[in-house]
mmCIF file of C-alpha atoms in Angstrom:
data_model
loop_
_atom_site.group_PDB
_atom_site.id
_atom_site.type_symbol
_atom_site.label_atom_id
_atom_site.label_comp_id
_atom_site.label_asym_id
_atom_site.label_seq_id
_atom_site.Cartn_x
_atom_site.Cartn_y
_atom_site.Cartn_z
ATOM 1 C CA MET A 1331 0.000 0.000 0.000
ATOM 2 C CA GLU A 1332 1.275 3.450 -0.844
ATOM 3 C CA LEU A 1333 0.630 6.046 1.851
ATOM 4 C CA PRO A 1334 0.530 9.814 1.462
ATOM 5 C CA LYS A 1335 3.403 11.717 3.045
ATOM 6 C CA PHE A 1336 1.036 13.460 5.489
ATOM 7 C CA ILE A 1337 -2.269 12.351 7.010
ATOM 8 C CA LEU A 1338 -4.674 14.623 8.886
ATOM 9 C CA GLY A 1339 -6.088 13.161 12.096
ATOM 10 C CA ASP A 1340 -8.332 14.062 14.993
ATOM 11 C CA ASN A 1341 -9.634 12.348 18.094
ATOM 12 C CA THR A 1342 -12.655 13.251 20.223
ATOM 13 C CA ASP A 1343 -10.614 12.564 23.370
ATOM 14 C CA TYR A 1344 -8.457 15.558 22.351
ATOM 15 C CA PRO A 1345 -11.022 18.087 21.106
ATOM 16 C CA ASP A 1346 -8.565 21.003 20.894
ATOM 17 C CA SER A 1347 -5.923 19.070 18.958
ATOM 18 C CA ILE A 1348 -5.373 18.587 15.254
ATOM 19 C CA PHE A 1349 -2.825 15.907 14.415
ATOM 20 C CA ILE A 1350 -0.665 15.594 11.326
ATOM 21 C CA ILE A 1351 0.954 12.194 10.819
ATOM 22 C CA HIS A 1352 4.162 12.117 8.764
ATOM 23 C CA THR A 1353 4.462 8.633 7.245
ATOM 24 C CA GLU A 1354 7.963 8.838 5.746
ATOM 25 C CA PHE A 1355 11.283 8.730 7.566
ATOM 26 C CA PRO A 1356 11.533 10.192 10.102
ATOM 27 C CA ARG A 1357 7.980 9.215 11.051
ATOM 28 C CA PHE A 1358 6.210 11.416 13.586
ATOM 29 C CA ILE A 1359 2.924 12.913 14.743
ATOM 30 C CA ILE A 1360 2.646 16.636 15.390
ATOM 31 C CA ASP A 1361 -0.136 18.240 17.402
ATOM 32 C CA LEU A 1362 -0.778 21.597 15.721
ATOM 33 C CA LYS A 1363 -2.339 22.918 18.918
ATOM 34 C CA ASP A 1364 1.100 23.359 20.482
ATOM 35 C CA ASP A 1365 3.526 22.005 17.829
ATOM 36 C CA GLU A 1366 4.434 19.072 20.093
ATOM 37 C CA VAL A 1367 6.138 16.296 18.116
ATOM 38 C CA GLU A 1368 6.118 12.592 18.930
ATOM 39 C CA TRP A 1369 8.734 10.639 16.971
ATOM 40 C CA PHE A 1370 8.217 6.990 15.955
ATOM 41 C CA GLU A 1371 11.915 6.542 15.246
ATOM 42 C CA GLU A 1372 14.800 6.071 17.656
ATOM 43 C CA PHE A 1373 17.782 8.329 17.070
ATOM 44 C CA ASP A 1374 21.376 8.342 18.206
ATOM 45 C CA GLN A 1375 23.091 11.507 19.474
ATOM 46 C CA HIS A 1376 24.339 12.459 16.010
ATOM 47 C CA ASP A 1377 20.837 12.137 14.534
ATOM 48 C CA GLU A 1378 19.280 14.118 17.377
ATOM 49 C CA LYS A 1379 21.435 17.166 16.634
ATOM 50 C CA GLU A 1380 20.389 17.084 12.981
ATOM 51 C CA LEU A 1381 16.749 16.570 13.960
ATOM 52 C CA GLU A 1382 16.791 19.660 16.142
ATOM 53 C CA THR A 1383 17.599 21.775 13.111
ATOM 54 C CA GLU A 1384 15.124 19.933 10.858
ATOM 55 C CA THR A 1385 12.193 19.905 13.292
ATOM 56 C CA GLU A 1386 11.276 23.484 12.449
ATOM 57 C CA ASN A 1387 11.094 22.541 8.773
ATOM 58 C CA TYR A 1388 8.900 19.505 9.534
ATOM 59 C CA ILE A 1389 6.508 21.702 11.524
ATOM 60 C CA LYS A 1390 6.368 24.157 8.624
ATOM 61 C CA LEU A 1391 5.625 21.385 6.103
ATOM 62 C CA ALA A 1392 2.932 19.875 8.342
ATOM 63 C CA THR A 1393 1.296 23.279 8.798
ATOM 64 C CA GLU A 1394 1.368 23.938 5.045
ATOM 65 C CA PHE A 1395 -0.262 20.532 4.471
ATOM 66 C CA TYR A 1396 -2.998 21.369 6.994
ATOM 67 C CA ASP A 1397 -3.627 24.798 5.433
ATOM 68 C CA ARG A 1398 -3.882 23.198 1.977
ATOM 69 C CA GLU A 1399 -6.345 20.559 3.187
ATOM 70 C CA VAL A 1400 -8.541 23.119 4.953
ATOM 71 C CA ALA A 1401 -8.545 25.321 1.851
ATOM 72 C CA ARG A 1402 -9.731 22.367 -0.233
ATOM 73 C CA TYR A 1403 -12.669 21.814 2.134
ATOM 74 C CA ASP A 1404 -13.667 25.466 1.664
ATOM 75 C CA ASP A 1405 -13.765 25.108 -2.142
#
């Protein structure tokens, strides 16, 4: 099965949260409510330093995906 790079998710147990699931490496879920990221991968110290610099970019891409999806609902 081929998955999209991003998936939009919600859960009634978290009514204020909107989740974006990133399905490619590095896999993660971001809660757009507070930009909290939960990683599905395990990283070594070298990877963690690189991830710190890339996390901002991942948040930006996830937010752009969300904005695009919401705009499509409005059309």
